[in-house]
GROMACS .gro file of C-alpha atoms in nm:
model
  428
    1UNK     CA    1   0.000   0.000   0.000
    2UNK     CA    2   0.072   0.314  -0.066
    3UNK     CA    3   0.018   0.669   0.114
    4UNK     CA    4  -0.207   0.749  -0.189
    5UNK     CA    5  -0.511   0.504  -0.036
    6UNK     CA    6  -0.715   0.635   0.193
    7UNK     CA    7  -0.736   0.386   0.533
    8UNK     CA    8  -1.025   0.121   0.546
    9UNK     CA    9  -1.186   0.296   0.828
   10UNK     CA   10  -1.344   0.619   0.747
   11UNK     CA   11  -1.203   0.927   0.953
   12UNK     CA   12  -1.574   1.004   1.056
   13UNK     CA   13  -1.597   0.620   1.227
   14UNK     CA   14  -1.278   0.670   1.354
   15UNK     CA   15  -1.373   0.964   1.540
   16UNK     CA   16  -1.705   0.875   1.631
   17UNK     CA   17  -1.525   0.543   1.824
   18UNK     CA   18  -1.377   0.866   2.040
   19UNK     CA   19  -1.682   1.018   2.077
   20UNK     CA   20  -1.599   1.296   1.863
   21UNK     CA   21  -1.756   1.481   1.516
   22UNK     CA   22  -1.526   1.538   1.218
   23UNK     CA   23  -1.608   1.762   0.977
   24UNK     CA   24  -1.487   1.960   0.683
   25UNK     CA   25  -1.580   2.305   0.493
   26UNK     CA   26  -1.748   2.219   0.180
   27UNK     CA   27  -1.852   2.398  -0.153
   28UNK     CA   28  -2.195   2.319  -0.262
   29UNK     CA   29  -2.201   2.345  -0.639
   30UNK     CA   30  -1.892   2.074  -0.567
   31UNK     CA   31  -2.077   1.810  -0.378
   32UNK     CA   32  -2.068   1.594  -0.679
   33UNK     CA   33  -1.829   1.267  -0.786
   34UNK     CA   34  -1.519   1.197  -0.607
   35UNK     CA   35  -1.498   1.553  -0.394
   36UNK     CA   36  -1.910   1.465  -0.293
   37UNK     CA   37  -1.810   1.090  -0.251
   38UNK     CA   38  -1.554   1.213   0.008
   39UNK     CA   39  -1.728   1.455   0.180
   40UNK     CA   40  -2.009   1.197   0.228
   41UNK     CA   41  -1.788   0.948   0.325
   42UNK     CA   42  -1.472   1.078   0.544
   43UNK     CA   43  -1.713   1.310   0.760
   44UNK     CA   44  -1.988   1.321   1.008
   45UNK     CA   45  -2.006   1.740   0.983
   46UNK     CA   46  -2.023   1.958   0.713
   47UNK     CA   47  -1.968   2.356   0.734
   48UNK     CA   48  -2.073   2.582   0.481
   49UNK     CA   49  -1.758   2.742   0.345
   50UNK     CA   50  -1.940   3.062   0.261
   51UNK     CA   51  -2.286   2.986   0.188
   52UNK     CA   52  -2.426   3.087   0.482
   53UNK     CA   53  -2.223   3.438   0.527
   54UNK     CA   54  -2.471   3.757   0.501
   55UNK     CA   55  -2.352   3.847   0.182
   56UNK     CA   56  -2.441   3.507   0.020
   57UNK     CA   57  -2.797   3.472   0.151
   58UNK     CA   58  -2.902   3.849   0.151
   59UNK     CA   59  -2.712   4.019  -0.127
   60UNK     CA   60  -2.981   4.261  -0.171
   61UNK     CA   61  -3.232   4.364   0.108
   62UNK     CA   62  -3.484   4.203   0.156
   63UNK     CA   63  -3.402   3.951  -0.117
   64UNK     CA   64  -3.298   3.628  -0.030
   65UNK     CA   65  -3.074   3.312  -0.165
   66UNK     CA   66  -3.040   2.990   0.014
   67UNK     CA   67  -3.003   2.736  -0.278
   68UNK     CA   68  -2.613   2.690  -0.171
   69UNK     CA   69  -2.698   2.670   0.187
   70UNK     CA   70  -3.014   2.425   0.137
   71UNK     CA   71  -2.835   2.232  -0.114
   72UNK     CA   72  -2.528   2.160   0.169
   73UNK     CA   73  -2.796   2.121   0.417
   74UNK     CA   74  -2.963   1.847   0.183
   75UNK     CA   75  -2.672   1.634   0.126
   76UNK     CA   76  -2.611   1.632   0.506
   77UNK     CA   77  -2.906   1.476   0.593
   78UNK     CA   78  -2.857   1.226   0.312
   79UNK     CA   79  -2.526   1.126   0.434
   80UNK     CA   80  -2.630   1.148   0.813
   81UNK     CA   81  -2.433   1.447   0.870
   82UNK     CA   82  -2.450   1.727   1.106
   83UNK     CA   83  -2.472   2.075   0.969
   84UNK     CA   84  -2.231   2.393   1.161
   85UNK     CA   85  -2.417   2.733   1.074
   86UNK     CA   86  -2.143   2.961   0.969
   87UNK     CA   87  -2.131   3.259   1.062
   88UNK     CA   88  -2.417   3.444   1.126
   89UNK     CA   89  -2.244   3.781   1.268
   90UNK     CA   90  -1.903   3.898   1.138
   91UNK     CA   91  -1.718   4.159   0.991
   92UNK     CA   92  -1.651   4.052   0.691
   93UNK     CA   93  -1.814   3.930   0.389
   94UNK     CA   94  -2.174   4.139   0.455
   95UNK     CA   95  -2.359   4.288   0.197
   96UNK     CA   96  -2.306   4.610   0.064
   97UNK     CA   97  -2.615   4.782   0.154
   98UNK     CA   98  -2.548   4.711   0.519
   99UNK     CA   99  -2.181   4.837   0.556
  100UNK     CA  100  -2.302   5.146   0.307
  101UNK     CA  101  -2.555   5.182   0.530
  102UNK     CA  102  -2.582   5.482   0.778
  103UNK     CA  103  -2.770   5.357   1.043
  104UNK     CA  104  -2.908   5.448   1.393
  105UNK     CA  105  -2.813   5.183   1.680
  106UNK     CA  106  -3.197   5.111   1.687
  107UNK     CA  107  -3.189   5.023   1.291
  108UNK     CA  108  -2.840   4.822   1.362
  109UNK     CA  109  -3.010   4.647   1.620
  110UNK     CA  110  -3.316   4.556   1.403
  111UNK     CA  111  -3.148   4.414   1.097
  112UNK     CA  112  -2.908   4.194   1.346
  113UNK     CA  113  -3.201   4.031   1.520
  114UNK     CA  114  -3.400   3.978   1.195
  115UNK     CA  115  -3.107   3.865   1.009
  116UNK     CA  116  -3.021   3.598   1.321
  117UNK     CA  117  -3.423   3.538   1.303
  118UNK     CA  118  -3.441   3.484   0.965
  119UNK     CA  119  -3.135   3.265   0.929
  120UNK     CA  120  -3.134   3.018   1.207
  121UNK     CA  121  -3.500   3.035   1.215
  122UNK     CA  122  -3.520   2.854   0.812
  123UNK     CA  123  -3.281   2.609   0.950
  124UNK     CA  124  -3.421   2.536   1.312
  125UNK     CA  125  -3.400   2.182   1.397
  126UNK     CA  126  -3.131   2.109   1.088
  127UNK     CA  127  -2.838   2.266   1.254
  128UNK     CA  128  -2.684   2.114   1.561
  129UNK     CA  129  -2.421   2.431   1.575
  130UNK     CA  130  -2.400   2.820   1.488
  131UNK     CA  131  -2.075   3.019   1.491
  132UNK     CA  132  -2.321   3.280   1.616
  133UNK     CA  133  -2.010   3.584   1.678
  134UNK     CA  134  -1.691   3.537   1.454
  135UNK     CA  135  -1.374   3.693   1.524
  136UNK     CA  136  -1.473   3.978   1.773
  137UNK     CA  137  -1.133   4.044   1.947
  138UNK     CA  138  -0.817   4.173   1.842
  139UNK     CA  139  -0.465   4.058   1.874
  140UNK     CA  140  -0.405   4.242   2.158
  141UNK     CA  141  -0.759   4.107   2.337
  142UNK     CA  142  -0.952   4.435   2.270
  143UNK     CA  143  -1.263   4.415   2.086
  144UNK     CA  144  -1.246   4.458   1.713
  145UNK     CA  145  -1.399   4.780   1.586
  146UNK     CA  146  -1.650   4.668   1.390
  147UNK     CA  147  -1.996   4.777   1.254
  148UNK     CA  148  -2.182   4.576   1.515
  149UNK     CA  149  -1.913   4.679   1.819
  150UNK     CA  150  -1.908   5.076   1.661
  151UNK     CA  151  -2.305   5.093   1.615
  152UNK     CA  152  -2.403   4.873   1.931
  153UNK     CA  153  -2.105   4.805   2.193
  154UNK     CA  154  -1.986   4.479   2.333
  155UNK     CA  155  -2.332   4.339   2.435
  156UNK     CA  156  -2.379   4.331   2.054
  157UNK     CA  157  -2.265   3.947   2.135
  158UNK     CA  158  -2.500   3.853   2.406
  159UNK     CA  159  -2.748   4.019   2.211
  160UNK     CA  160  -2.713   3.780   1.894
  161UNK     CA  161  -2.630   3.485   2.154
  162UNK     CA  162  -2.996   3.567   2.289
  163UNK     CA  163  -3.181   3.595   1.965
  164UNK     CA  164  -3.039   3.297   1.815
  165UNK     CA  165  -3.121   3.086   2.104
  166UNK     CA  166  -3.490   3.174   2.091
  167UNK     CA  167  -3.481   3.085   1.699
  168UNK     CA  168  -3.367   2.746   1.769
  169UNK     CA  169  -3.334   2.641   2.097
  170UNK     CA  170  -3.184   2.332   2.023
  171UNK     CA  171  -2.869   2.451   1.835
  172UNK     CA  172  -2.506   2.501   2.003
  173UNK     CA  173  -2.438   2.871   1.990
  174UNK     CA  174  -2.045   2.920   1.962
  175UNK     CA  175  -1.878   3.205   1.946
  176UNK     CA  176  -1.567   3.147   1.695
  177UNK     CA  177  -1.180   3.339   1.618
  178UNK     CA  178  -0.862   3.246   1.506
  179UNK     CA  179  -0.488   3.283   1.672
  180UNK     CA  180  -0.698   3.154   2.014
  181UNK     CA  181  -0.532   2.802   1.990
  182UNK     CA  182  -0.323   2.849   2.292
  183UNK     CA  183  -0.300   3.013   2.571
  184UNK     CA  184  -0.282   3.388   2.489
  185UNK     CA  185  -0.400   3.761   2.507
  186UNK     CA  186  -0.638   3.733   2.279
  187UNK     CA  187  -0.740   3.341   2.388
  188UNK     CA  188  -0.753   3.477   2.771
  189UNK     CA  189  -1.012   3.798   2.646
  190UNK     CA  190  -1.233   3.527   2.457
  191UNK     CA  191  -1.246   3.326   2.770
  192UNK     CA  192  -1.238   3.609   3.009
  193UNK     CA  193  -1.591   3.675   2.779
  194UNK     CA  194  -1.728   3.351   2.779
  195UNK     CA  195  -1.689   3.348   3.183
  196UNK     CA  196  -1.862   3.650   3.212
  197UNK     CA  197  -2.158   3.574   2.950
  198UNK     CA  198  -2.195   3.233   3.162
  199UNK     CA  199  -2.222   3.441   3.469
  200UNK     CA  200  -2.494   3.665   3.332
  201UNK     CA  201  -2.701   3.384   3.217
  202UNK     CA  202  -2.662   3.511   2.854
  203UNK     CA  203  -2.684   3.146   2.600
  204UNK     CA  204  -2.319   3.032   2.530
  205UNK     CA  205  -2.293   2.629   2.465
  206UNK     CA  206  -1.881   2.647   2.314
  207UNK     CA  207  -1.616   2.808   2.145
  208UNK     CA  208  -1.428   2.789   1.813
  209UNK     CA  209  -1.088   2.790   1.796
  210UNK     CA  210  -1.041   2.845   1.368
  211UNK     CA  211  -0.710   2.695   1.368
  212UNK     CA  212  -0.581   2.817   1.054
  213UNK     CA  213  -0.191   2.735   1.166
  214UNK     CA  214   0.150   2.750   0.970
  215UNK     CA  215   0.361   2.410   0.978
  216UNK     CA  216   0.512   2.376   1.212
  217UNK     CA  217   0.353   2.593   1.470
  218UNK     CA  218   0.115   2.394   1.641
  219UNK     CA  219   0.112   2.599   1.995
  220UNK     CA  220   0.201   2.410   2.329
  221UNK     CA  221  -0.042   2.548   2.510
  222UNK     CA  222  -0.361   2.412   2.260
  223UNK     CA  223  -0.452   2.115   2.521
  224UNK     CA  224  -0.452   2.296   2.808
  225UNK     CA  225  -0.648   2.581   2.651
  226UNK     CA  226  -0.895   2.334   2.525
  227UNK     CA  227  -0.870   2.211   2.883
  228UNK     CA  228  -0.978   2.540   3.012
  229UNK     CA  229  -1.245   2.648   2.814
  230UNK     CA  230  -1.369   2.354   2.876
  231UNK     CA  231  -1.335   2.338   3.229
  232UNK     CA  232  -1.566   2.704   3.222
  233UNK     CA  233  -1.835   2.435   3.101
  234UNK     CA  234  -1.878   2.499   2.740
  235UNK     CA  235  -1.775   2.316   2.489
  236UNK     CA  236  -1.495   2.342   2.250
  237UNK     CA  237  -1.446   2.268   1.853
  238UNK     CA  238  -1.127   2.299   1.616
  239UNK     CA  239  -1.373   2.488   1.375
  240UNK     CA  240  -1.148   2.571   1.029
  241UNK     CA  241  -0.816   2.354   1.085
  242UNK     CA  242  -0.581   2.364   0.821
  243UNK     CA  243  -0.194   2.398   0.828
  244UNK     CA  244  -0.036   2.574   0.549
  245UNK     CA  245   0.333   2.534   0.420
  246UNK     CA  246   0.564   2.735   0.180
  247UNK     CA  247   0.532   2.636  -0.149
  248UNK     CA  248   0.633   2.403  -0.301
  249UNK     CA  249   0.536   2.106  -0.084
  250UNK     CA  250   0.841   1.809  -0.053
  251UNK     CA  251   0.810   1.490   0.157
  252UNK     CA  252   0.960   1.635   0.462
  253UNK     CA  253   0.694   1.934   0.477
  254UNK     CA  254   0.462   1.674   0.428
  255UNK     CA  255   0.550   1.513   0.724
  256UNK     CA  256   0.584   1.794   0.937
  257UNK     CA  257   0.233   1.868   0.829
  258UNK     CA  258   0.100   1.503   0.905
  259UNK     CA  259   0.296   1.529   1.274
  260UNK     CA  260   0.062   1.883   1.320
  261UNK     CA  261  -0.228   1.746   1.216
  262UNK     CA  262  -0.174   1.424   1.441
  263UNK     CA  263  -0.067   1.691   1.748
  264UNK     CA  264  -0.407   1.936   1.661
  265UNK     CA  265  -0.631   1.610   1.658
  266UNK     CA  266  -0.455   1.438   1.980
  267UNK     CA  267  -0.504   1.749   2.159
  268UNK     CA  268  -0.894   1.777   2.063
  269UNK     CA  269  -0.965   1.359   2.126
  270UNK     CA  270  -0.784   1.444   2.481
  271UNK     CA  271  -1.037   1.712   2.648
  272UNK     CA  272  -1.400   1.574   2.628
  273UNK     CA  273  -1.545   1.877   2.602
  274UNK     CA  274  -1.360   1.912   2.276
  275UNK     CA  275  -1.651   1.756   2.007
  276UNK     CA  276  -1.581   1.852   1.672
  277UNK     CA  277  -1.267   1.891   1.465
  278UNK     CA  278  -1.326   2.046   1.125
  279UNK     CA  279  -1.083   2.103   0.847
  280UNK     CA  280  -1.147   2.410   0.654
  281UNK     CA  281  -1.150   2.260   0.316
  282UNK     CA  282  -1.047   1.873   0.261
  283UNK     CA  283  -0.858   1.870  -0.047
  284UNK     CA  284  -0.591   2.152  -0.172
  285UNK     CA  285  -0.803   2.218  -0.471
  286UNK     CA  286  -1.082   2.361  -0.226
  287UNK     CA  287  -0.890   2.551  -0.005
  288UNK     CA  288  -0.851   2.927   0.059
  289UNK     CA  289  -0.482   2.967   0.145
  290UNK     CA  290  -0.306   3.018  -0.172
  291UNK     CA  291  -0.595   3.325  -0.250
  292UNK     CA  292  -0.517   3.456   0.053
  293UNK     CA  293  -0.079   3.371   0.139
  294UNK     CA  294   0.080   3.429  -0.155
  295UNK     CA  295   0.343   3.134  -0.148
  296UNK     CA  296   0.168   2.920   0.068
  297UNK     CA  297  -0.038   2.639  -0.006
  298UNK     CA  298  -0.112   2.227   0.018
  299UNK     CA  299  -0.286   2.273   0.358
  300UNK     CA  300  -0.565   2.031   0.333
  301UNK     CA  301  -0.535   1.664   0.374
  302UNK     CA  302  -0.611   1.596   0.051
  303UNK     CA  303  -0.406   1.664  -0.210
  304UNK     CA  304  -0.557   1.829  -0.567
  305UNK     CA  305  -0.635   1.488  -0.735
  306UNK     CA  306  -0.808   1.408  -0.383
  307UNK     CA  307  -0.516   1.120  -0.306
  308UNK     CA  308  -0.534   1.161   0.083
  309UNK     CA  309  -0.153   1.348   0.186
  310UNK     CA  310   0.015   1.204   0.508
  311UNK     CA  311  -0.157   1.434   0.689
  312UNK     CA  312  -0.490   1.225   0.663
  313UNK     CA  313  -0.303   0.947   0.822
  314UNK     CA  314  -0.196   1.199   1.079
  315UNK     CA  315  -0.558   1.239   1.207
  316UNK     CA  316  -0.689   0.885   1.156
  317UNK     CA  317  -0.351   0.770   1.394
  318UNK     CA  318  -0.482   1.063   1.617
  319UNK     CA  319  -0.822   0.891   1.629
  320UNK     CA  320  -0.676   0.546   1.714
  321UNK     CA  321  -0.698   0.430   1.333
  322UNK     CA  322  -0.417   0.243   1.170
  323UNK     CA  323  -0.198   0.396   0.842
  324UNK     CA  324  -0.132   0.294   0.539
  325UNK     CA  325   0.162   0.548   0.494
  326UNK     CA  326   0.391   0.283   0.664
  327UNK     CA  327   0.570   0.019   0.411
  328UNK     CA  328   0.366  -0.224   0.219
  329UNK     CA  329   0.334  -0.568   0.366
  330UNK     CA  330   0.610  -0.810   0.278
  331UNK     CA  331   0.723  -1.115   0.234
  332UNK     CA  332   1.123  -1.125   0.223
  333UNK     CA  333   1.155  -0.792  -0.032
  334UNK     CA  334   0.845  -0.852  -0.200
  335UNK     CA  335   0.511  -0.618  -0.213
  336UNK     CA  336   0.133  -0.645  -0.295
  337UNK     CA  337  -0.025  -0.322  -0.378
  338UNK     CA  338  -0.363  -0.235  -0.489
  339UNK     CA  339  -0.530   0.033  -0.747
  340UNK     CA  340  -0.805   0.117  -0.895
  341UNK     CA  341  -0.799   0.106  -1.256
  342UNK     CA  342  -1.120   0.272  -1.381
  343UNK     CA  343  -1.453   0.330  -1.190
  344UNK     CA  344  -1.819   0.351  -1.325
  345UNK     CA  345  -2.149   0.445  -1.229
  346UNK     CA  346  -2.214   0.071  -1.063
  347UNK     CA  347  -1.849  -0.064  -1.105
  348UNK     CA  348  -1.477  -0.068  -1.117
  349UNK     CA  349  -1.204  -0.296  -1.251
  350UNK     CA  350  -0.887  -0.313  -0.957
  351UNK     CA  351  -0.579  -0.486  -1.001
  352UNK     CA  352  -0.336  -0.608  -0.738
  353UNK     CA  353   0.070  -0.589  -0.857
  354UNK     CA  354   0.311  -0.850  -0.621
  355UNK     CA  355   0.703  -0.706  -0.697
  356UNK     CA  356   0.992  -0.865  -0.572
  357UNK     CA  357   1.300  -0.697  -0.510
  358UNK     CA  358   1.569  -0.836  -0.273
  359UNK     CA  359   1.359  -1.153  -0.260
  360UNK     CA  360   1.139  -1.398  -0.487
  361UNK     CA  361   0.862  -1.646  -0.454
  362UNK     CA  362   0.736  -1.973  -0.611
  363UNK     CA  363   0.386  -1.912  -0.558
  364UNK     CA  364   0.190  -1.628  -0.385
  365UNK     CA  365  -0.135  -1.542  -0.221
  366UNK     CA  366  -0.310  -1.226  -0.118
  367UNK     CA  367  -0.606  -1.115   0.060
  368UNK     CA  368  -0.825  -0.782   0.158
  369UNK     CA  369  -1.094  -0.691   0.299
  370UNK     CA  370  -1.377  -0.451   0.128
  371UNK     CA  371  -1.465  -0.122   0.310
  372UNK     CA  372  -1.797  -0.030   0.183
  373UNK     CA  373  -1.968  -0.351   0.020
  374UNK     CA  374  -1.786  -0.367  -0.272
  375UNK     CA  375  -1.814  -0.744  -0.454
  376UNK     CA  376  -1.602  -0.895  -0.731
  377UNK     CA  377  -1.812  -1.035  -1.028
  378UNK     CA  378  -1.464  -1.206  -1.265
  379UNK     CA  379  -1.127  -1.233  -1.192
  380UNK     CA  380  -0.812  -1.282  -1.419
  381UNK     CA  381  -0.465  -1.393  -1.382
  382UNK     CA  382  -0.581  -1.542  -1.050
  383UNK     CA  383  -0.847  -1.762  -0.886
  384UNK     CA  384  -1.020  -1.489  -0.616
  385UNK     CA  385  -1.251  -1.599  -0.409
  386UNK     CA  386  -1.469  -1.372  -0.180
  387UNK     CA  387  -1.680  -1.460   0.136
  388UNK     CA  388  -1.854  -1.132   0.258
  389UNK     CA  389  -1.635  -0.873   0.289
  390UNK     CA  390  -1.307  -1.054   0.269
  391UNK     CA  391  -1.136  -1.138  -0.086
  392UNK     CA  392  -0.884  -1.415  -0.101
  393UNK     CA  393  -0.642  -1.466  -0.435
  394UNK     CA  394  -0.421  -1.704  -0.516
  395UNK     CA  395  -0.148  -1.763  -0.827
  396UNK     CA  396  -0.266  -1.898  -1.145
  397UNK     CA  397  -0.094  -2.191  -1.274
  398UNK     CA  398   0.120  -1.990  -1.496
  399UNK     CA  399   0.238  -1.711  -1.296
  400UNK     CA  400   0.303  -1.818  -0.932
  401UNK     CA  401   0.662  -1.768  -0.983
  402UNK     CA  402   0.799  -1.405  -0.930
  403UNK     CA  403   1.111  -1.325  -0.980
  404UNK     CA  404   1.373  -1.094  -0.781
  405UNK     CA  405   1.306  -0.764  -0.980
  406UNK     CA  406   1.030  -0.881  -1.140
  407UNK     CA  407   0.639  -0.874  -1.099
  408UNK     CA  408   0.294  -0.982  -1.168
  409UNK     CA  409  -0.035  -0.837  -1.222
  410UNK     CA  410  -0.360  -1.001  -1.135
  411UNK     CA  411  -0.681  -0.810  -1.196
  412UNK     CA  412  -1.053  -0.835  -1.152
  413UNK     CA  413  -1.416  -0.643  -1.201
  414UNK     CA  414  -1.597  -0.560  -0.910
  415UNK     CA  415  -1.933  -0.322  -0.825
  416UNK     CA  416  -1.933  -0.051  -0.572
  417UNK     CA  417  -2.197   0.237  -0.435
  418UNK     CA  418  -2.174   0.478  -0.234
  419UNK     CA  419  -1.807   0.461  -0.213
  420UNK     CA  420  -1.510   0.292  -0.312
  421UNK     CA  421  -1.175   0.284  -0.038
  422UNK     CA  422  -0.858   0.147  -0.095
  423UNK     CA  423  -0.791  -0.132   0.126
  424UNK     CA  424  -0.495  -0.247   0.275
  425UNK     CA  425  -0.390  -0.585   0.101
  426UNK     CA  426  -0.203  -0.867   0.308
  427UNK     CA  427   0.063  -1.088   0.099
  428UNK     CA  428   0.099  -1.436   0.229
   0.00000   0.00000   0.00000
């Protein structure tokens, strides 16, 4: 096997064994073939990468657009999902007719509580969390001036904590902002906040820490400020983790990247109260950072062609899953390792190649198991046999012998749905 499988247990059953949610970012008009198949698959949350921002669903006042954010809402349920609201109250991507807008701190007021009304109202009982307040401090812990902290003052938060709680009571209201990993000025203002809101009674179920790091940079301090948030009696969620690297990417970036991703998830599946880590974008061709770094880039797990980077294997070992990015089985010097040749609506033709080098056999066998229901219908260049979800080759009389250097191919046709992982193939 190589690194470019992803491993036989999905990342979302993986976490779900811990007790956690994973989830990614995800582009609507995208959910479609392999990036849709993935999304479905890998994850147990999906948040809207923009398509629930003001400036998507009320571009014009008064008129609306939720196709993006019902269509990403849709697939979720399909795929058994949970749905994070994002963001309903931020300074960034709004309309233009509200930041044009001069108006009175009663008018501010008004459109805030019927734009939190309108929004998490539509979607009451679909969501299970809102990043209700995004990104309200500054470095230095101060409050960011903003339109809603210029026109209405700091209880601008508990204000659109409130009315989102009484337009879906059942939701998790966070409040969500980035460089808050660890323990920090701006960290300690966010919790010195969320201890304060608690003591007023005001609704505030977690926090979001964005975690948009640079490789190598994971902070020290991210358990323990996981650990304290949660200890305040909220909960906590790694809301838009990626991990972004100077371009070009090389193998030992790569592994840097799969250690911080390993470290961010480890940190998350050791606080309880941590129960969600999202990436922000699962493959490279999806993400934000290179429109946004200049230089900077492959942050995702996934790589462009959505072959899983070792970074995946970095948060399923997190998780307790096993890796594929370790050597192919062996016997003496020689491999098995399995593809996927083409793929079809119903079906797929896979081949196994054994290669000896260092090492030789007289005859060979090899075995896997299917992931996701996938059953062989003809084999060639081998007699396969399969009994549920376990698939069991042996040589053919004609090629059983392999020599050092050399190799042999066996193939066969096989139907899939729903999805179609690599697995890990044993060589006996």
């Amino acid at each position: 096997m190589t690194s470019a499988h992803a491993a036989d247990t999905p990342l979302r059953d993986l976490a779900a064994a811990k007790g956690k949610i994973i989830g990614t970012a995800v582009t609507g008009s995208k959910l479609t073939g392999t990036y849709g198949d993935i999304a479905g698959a890998q994850f147990s949350s999906l948040t809207p990468g923009n398509a629930m921002k003001w400036g998507s669903v009320e571009p014009t006042q008064g008129t609306f657009n939720w196709t993006e954010a019902d269509q990403i809402v849709a697939f979720a349920q399909a795929h058994n999902q949970q749905v994070r609201g994002h963001t309903l109250v931020w300074h960034s991507q709004n309309p233009s007719w509200l930041t044009n807008g001069s108006w009175t701190s009663a008018q501010l007021s008004s459109l805030l509580q019927n734009h939190i009304s309108t929004e998490v109202g539509r979607y009451q009982g679909k969501i299970a969390a809102w990043d209700v307040v995004n990104e309200p401090f500054n470095e230095d812990g101060t409050y960011r001036s903003t339109l809603w902290y210029n026109g209405l003052g700091a209880d601008y938060i508990a204000s659109a904590l409130t009315w989102a709680r009484a337009a879906d009571p059942a939701a998790k209201l966070y409040i969500n902002d980035y460089n808050v990993e660890g323990v920090n000025a701006k960290s300690t203002a966010l919790y010195n906040l969320v201890k304060s809101l608690k003591e007023r009674g005001v609704p505030i179920d977690g926090v979001g820490l964005q975690a948009h790091l640079i490789l190598g940079q994971v902070p020290s301090t991210l358990q323990q400020n996981i650990q304290r948030f949660a200890d305040l009696g909220v909960d906590v969620a790694i809301t838009e983790l990626d991990i972004r690297m100077a371009l070009p990417s090389d193998s030992t970036k790569l592994a840097q990247q799969a250690a911080d991703y390993k470290s961010v998830t480890a940190a998350c599946v050791a606080v309880t109260r941590c129960v969600n880590l999202t990436v922000w974008g699962f493959t490279d061709s999806d993400s934000w950072v290179p429109g946004t770094f200049s230089g900077y880039g492959a942050a995702t797990p996934y790589d462009e062609n959505y072959a899983p980077k070792p970074a995946y294997y970095g948060i399923a070992e997190a998780l307790g899953g096993t890796t594929s990015t370790t050597p192919p089985p062996t016997t003496g010097g020689c491999t098995a390792t399995y593809s996927v040749v083409s793929q079809w609506d119903a079906g797929f033709t896979g081949q196994v190649k054994i290669a000896c080098s260092g090492a030789s056999l007289s005859s060979w066998k090899v075995g896997w198991t299917f992931g996701a229901g996938q059953q062989i219908s003809q084999a060639w260049n081998a007699t396969c046999t399969q009994s549920g979800a376990a698939v069991s080759c042996v040589n053919a009389s004609y090629n059983g012998a392999v020599a050092d250097g050399g190799s042999v191919t066996l193939g066969f046709n096989a139907s899939w749905s729903g999805s179609n992982p690599v697995p890990t193939v044993t060589l006996g």
